[in-house]
CSV table of C-alpha atoms in Angstrom, one decimal:
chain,number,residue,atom,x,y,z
A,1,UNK,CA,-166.8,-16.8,175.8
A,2,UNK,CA,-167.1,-20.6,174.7
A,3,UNK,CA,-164.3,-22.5,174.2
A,4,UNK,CA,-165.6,-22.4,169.9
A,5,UNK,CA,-166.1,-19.0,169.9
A,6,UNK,CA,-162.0,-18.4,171.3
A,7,UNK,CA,-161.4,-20.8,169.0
A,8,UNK,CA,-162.8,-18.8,165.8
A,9,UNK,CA,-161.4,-15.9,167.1
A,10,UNK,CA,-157.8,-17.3,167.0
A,11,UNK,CA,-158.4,-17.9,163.7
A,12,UNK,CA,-159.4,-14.8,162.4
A,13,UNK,CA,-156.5,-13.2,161.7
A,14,UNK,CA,-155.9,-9.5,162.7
A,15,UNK,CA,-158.2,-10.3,165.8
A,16,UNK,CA,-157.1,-9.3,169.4
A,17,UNK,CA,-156.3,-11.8,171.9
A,18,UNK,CA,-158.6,-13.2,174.3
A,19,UNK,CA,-159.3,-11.9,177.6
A,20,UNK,CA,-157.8,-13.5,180.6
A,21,UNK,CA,-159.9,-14.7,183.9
A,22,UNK,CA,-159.4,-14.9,187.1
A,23,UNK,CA,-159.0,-18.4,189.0
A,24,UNK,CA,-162.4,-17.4,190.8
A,25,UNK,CA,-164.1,-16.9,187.7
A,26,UNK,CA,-162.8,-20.4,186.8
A,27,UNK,CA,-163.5,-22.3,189.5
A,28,UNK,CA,-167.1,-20.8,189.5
A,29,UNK,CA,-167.7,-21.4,186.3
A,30,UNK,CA,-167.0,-25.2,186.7
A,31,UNK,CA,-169.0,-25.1,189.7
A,32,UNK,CA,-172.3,-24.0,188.1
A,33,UNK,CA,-171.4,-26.4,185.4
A,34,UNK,CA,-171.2,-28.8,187.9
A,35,UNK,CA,-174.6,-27.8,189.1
A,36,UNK,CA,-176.3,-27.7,185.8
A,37,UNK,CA,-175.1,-31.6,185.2
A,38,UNK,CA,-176.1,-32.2,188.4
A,39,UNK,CA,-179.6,-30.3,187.8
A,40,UNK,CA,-180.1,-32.3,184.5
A,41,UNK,CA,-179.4,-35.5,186.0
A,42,UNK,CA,-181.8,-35.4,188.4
A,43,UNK,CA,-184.5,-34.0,186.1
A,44,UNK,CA,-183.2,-36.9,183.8
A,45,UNK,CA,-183.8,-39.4,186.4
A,46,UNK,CA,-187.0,-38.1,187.1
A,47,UNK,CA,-188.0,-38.0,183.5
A,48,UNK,CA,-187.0,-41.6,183.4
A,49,UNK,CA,-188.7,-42.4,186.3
A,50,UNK,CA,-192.6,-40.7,184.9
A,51,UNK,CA,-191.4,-42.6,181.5
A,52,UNK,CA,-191.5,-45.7,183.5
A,53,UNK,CA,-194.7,-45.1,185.5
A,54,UNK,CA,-196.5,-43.8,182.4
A,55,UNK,CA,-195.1,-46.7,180.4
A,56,UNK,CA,-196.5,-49.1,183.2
A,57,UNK,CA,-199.4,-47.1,183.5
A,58,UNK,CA,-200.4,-47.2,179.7
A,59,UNK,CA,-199.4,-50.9,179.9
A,60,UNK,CA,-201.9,-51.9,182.1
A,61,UNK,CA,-204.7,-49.2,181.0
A,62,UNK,CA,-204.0,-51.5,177.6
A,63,UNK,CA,-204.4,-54.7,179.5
A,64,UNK,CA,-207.4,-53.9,181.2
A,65,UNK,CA,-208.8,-52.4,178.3
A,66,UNK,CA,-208.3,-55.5,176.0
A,67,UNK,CA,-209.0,-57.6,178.8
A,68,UNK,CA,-212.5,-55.7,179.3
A,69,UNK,CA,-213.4,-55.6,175.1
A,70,UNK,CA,-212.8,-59.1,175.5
A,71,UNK,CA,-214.7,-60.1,178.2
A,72,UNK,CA,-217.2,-57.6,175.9
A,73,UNK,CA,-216.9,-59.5,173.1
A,74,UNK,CA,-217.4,-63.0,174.4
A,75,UNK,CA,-220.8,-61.6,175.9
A,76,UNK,CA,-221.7,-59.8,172.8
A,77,UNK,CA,-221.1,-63.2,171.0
A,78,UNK,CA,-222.9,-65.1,173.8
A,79,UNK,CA,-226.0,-62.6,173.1
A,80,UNK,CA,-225.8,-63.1,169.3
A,81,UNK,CA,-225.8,-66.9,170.2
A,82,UNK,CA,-228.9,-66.6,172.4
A,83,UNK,CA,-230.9,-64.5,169.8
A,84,UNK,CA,-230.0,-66.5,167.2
A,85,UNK,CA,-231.3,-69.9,168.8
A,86,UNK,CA,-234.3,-67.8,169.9
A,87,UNK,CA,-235.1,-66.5,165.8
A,88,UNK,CA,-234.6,-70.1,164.9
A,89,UNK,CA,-237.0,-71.6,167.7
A,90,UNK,CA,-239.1,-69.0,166.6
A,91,UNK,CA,-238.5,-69.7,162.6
A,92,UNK,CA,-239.3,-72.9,162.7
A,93,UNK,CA,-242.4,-72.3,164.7
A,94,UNK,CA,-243.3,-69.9,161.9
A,95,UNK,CA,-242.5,-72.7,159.2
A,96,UNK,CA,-244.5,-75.4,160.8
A,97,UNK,CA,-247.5,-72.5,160.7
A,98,UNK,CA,-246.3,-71.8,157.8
A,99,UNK,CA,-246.7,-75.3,156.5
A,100,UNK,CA,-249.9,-76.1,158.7
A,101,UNK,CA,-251.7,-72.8,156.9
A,102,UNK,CA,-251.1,-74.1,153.5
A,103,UNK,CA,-252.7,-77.2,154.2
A,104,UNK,CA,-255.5,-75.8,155.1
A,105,UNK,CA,-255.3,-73.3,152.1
A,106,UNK,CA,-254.8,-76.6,149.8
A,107,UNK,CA,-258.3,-78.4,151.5
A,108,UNK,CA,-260.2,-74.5,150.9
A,109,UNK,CA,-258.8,-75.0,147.2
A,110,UNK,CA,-259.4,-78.8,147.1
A,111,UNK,CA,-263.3,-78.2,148.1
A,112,UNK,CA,-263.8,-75.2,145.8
A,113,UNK,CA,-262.7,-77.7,142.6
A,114,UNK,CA,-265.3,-80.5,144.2
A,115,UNK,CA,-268.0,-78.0,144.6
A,116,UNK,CA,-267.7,-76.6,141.1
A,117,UNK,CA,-267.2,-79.5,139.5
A,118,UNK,CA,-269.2,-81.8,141.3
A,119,UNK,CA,-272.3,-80.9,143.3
A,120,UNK,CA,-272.9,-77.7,141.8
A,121,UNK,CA,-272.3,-79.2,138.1
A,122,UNK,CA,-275.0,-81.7,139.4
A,123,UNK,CA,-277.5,-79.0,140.4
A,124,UNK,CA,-277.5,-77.3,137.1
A,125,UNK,CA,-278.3,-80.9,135.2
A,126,UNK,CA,-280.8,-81.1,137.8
A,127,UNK,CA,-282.6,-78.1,136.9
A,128,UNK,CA,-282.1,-78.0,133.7
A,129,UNK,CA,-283.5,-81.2,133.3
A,130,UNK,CA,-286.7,-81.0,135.0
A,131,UNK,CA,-287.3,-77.9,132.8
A,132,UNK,CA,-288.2,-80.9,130.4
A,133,UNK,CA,-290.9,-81.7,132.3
A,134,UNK,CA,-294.2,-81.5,129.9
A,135,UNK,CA,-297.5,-80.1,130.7
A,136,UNK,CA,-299.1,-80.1,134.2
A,137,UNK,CA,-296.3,-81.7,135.6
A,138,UNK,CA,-294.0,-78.7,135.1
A,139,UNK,CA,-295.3,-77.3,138.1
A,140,UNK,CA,-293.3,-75.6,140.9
A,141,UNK,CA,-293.4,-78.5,143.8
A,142,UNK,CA,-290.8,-79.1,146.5
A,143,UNK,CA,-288.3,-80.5,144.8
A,144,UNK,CA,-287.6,-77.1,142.7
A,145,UNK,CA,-287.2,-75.2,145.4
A,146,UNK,CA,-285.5,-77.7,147.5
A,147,UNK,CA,-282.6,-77.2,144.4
A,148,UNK,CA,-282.9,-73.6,144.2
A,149,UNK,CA,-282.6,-73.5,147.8
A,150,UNK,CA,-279.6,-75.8,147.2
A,151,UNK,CA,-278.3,-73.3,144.3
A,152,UNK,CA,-278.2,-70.7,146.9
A,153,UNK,CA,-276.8,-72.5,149.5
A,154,UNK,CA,-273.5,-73.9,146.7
A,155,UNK,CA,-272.9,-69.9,145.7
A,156,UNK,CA,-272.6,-68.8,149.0
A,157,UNK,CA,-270.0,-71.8,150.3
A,158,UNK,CA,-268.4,-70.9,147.3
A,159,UNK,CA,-268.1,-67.3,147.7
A,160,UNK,CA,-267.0,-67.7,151.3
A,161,UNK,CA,-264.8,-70.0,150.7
A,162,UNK,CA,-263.2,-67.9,148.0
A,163,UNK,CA,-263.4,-64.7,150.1
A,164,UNK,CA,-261.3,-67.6,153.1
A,165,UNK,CA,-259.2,-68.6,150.4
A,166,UNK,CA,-257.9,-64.6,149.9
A,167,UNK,CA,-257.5,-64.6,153.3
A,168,UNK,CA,-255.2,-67.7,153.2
A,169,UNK,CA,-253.3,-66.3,150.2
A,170,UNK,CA,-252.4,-62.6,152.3
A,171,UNK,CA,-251.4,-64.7,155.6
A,172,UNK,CA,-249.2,-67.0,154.2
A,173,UNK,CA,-247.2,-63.9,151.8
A,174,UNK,CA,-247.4,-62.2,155.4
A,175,UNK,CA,-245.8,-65.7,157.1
A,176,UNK,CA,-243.3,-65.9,153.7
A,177,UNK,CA,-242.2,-62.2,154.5
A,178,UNK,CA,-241.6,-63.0,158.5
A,179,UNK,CA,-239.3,-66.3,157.4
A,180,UNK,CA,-237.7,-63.5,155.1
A,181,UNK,CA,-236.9,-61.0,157.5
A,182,UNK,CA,-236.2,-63.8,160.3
A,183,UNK,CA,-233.5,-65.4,157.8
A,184,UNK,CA,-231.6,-62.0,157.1
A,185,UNK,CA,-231.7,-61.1,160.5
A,186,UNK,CA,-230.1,-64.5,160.9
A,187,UNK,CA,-227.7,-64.0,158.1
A,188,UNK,CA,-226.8,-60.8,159.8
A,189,UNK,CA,-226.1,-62.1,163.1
A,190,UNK,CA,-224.0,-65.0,162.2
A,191,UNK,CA,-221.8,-62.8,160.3
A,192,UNK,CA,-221.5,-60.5,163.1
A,193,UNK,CA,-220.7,-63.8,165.5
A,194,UNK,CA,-218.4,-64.5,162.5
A,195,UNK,CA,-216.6,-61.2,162.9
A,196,UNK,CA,-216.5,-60.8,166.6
A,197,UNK,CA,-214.9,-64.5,166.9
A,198,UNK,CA,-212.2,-63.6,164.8
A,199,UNK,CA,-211.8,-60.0,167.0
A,200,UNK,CA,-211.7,-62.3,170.3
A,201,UNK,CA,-209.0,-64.4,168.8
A,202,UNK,CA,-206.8,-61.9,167.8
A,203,UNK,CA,-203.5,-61.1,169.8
A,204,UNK,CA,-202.0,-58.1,169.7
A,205,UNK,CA,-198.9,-59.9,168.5
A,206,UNK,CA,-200.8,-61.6,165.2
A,207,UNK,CA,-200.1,-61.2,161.8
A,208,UNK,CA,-202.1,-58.9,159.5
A,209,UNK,CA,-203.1,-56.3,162.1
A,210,UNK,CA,-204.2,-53.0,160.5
A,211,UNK,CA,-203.6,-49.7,161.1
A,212,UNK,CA,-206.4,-47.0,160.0
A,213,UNK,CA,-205.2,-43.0,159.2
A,214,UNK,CA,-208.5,-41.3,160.9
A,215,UNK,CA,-210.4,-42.9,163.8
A,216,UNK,CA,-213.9,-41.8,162.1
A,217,UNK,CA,-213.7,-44.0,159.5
A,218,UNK,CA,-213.8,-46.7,162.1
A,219,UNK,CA,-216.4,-45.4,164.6
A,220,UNK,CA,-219.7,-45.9,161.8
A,221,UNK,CA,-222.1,-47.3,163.9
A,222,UNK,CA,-225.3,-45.4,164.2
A,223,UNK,CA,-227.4,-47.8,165.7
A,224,UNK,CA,-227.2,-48.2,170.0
A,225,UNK,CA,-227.1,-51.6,171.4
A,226,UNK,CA,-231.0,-50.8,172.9
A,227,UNK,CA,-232.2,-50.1,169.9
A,228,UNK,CA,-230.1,-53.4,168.6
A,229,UNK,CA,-232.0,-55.5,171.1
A,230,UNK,CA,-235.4,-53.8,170.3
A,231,UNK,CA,-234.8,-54.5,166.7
A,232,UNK,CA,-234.8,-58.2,167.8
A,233,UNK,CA,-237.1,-58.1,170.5
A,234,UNK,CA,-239.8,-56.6,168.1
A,235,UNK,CA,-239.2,-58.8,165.3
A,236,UNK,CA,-239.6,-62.1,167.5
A,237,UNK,CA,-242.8,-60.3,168.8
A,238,UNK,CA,-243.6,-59.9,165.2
A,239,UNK,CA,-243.2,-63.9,164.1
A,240,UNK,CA,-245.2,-64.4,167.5
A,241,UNK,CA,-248.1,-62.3,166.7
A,242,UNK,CA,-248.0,-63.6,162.7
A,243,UNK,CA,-248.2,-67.1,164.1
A,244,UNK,CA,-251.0,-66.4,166.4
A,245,UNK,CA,-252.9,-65.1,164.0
A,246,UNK,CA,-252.3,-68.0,161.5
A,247,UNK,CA,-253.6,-70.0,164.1
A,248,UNK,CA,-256.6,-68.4,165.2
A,249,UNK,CA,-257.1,-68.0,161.3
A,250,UNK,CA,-256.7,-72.2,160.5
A,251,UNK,CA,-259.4,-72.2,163.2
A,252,UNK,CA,-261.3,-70.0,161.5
A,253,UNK,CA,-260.9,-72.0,158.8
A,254,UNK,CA,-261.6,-74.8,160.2
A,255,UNK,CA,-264.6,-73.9,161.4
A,256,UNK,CA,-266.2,-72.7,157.7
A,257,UNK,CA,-265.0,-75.9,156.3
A,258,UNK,CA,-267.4,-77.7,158.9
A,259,UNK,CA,-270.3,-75.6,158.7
A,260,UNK,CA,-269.8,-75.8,155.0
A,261,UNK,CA,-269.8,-79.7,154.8
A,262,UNK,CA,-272.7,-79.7,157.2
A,263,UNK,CA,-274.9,-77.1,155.0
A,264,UNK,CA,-274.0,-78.9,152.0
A,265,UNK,CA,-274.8,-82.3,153.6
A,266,UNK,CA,-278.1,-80.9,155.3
A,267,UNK,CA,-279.5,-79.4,152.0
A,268,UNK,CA,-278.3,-82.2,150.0
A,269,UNK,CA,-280.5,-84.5,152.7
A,270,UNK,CA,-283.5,-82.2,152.0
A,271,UNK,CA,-283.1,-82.3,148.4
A,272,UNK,CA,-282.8,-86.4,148.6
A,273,UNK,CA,-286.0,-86.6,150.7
A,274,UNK,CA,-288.1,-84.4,148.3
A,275,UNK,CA,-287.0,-86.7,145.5
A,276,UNK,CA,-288.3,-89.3,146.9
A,277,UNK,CA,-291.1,-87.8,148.1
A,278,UNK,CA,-292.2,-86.4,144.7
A,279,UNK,CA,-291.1,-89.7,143.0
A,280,UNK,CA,-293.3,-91.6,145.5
A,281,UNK,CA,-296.2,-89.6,144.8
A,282,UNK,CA,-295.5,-89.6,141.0
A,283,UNK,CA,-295.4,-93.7,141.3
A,284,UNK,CA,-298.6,-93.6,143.2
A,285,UNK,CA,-300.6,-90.7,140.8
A,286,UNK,CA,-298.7,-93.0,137.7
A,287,UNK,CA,-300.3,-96.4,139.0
A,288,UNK,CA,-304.1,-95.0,139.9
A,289,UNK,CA,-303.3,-93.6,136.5
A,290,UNK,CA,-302.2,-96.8,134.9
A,291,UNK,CA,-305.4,-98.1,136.8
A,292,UNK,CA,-308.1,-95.9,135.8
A,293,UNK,CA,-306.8,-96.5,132.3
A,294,UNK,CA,-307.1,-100.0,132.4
A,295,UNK,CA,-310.6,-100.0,133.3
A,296,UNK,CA,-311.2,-97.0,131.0
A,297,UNK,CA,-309.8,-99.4,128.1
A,298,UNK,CA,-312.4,-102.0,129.4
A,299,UNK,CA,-314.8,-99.9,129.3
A,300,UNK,CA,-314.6,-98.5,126.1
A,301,UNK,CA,-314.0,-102.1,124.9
A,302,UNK,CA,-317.7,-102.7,126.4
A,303,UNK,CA,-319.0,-100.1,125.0
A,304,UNK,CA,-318.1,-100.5,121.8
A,305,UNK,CA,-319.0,-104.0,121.8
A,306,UNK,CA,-322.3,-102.3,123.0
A,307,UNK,CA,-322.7,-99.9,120.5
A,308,UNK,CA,-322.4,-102.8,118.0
A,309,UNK,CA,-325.1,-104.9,120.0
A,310,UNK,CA,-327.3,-101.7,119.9
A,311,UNK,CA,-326.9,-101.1,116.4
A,312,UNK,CA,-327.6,-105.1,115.6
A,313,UNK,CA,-330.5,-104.9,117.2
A,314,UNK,CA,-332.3,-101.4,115.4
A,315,UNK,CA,-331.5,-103.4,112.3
A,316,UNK,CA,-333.5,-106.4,113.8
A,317,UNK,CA,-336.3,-103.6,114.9
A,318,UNK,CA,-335.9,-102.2,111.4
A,319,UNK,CA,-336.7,-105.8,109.5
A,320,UNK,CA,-339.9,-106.4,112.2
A,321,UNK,CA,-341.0,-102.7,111.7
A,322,UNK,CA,-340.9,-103.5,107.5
A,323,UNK,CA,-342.8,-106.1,108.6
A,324,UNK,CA,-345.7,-104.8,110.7
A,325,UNK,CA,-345.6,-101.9,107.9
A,326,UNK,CA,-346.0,-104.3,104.9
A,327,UNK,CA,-348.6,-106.1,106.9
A,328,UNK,CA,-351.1,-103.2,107.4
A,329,UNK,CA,-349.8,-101.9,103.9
A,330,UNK,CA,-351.7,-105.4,103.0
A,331,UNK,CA,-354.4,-105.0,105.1
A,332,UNK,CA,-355.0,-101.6,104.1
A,333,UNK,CA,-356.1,-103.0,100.1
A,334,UNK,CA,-359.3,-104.7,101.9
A,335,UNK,CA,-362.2,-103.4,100.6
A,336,UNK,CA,-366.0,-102.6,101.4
A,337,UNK,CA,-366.7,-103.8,105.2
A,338,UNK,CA,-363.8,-106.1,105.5
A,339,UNK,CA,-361.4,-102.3,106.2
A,340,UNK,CA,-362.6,-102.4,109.7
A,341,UNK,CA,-360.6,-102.3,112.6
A,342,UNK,CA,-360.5,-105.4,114.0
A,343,UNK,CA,-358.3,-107.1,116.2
A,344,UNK,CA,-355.3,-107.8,114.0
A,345,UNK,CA,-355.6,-104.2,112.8
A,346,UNK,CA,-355.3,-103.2,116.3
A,347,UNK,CA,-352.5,-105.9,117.5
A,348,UNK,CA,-350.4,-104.5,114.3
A,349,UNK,CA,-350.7,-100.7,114.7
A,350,UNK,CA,-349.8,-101.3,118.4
A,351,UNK,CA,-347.0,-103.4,117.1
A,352,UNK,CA,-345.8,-100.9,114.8
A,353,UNK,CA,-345.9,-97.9,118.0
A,354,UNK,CA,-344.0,-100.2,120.1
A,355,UNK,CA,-341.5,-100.7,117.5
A,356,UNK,CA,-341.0,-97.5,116.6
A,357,UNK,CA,-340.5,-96.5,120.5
A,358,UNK,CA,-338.0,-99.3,121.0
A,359,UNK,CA,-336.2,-98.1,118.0
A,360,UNK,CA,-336.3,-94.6,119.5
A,361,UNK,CA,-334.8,-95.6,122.6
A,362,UNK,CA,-331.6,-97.9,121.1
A,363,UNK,CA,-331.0,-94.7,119.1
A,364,UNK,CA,-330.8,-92.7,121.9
A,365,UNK,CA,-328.7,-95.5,123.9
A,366,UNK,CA,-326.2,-95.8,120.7
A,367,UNK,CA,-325.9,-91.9,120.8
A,368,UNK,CA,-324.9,-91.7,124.4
């Protein structure tokens, strides 16, 4: 019986009184008390002593631990740091392209404006005008279809070039969207170089640390660090391919931009030399023209002066025929033997046929 529970039954009143033991009982009793302190001590001391393992254990599992996510941490941020000078070598590449490409876009738009406001605009005078032509000259010759050739030749550099200009238009929204996703992938990065600085200079002693009720709420990252790399990897790749095709395309372009000056430039040639061909032989038709008109002129001039001359000279043949006429009109009043044909009779009638044929022939002169 405890020493409480004698003690509450001295104070019950009415109760018996305790029981007596023997000195054995005593001495035995403080013996396995002595024990059991003993017993408890040493478990104590060995409870102290795990406590201070563990505690020294769990110290330097701690260490180590924050030791190693540093050491993580300053070659996560030294990653970050590489892949971000890589996006930016790779950015910039992409806005020199970028910049190159709309250039070329601007000369394509540039040479479109000159073409329809210039040569083309000049072709259609061209043609319209020589629709004026009158008569025989509106003829089909070389220099029509030198210009319709030339017609031809101006809507297809036009409809390439606006077909190129599209082209331009889709791979420089295609270059735009790379510099896009290139600058928030940037953005993204320096904030999580932001974030993991501030991680590496924290001290378990600072001020402000937090402590979270959950550990789920804290482990939200779906996304491995393979995947992370691939995710940059691919979109460098990505800028790289976009800027090699923005090349080969400004070659491309390039290219039609030549072969477009050059057709342009050869058909303009050929169009220049049939000009002058057709106005060469226009001079040359227009001066044997201007020739054969002049002696035409001349001509008739001579002729008419001709014609007068002709009809001057049946009126002279007119007066001698009135008189040969009056004279054997005269003659022909002689009477008895002196009407004979004599000489002068004869010499008049012949005059009078030869007259009359002369006459005959001027008229037929004057009426040619």
């Amino acid at each position: 019986m405890s020493l409480v529970e004698l003690k509450k039954s001295a104070i019950v009143p009415g109760s018996n009184p305790p029981s007596r033991y023997s000195l054995e009982e005593w001495h035995l009793s403080n013996t396995t008390r002595d024990r059991c302190c003993l017993t408890q001590q040493t478990i104590a001391d060995q409870v102290l002593a795990e406590c201070g393992r563990i505690k020294d254990l769990t110290e330097e599992i701690v260490r180590t631990n924050k030791l190693e996510t540093d050491h993580k941490l300053d070659e996560k941020i030294k990653d970050i740091e590489f892949l971000r000078g890589e996006i930016r070598r790779q950015r910039k590449e992409v806005v020199i392209e970028l910049d190159n490409l709309t250039t070329f876009y601007q000369r394509m738009f540039d040479a479109l404006n000159y073409i329809k406001g210039g040569p083309e605009v000049i072709n259609q005078k061209c043609l319209m005008l020589r629709e004026e032509r009158i008569g025989i000259d509106l003829c089909r010759d070389d220099v029509e279809r030198e210009l319709i050739k030339e017609r031809q030749v101006l809507q297809e550099v036009v409809s390439l070039l606006t077909r190129t200009a599209e082209q331009a238009q889709e791979q420089i929204r295609r270059l735009r969207s790379t510099t896009y996703l290139m600058d928030r992938d940037l953005e993204a990065k320096e904030n999580a170089e932001k974030i993991d600085k501030h991680n590496l200079l924290l001290r378990e002693t600072s001020l402000n640390l937090s402590m979270y009720h959950g550990f789920t709420q804290l482990d939200c990252s779906n996304i491995t660090k393979e995947e992370w790399e691939l995710f940059t990897e691919k979109s460098i790749a990505d800028a790289s391919k976009e800027i090699n095709c923005a090349r080969q395309f400004r070659c491309y372009v390039d290219t039609i931009l030549n072969q477009a000056c050059k057709d342009l430039l050869n058909q303009y040639n050929l169009v220049q030399a049939a000009f002058n061909r057709r106005i060469a032989e226009t001079k040359d038709v227009k001066m044997k023209l201007e020739v054969h008109h002049a002696e035409i002129v001349r001509q008739s001039n001579e002729m008419i002066m001709n014609i007068t001359e002709l009809e001057k000279a049946i009126s002279t043949k007119e007066g001698f025929m009135a008189l040969s006429h009056t004279r054997l009109g005269n003659r022909a009043q002689r009477g008895g033997a002196e009407l004979c044909r004599d000489l002068v009779e004869t010499q008049l009638v012949d005059e009078a046929r030869q007259i009359r044929m002369n006459t005959s022939i001027l008229q037929q002169s004057l009426a040619e």
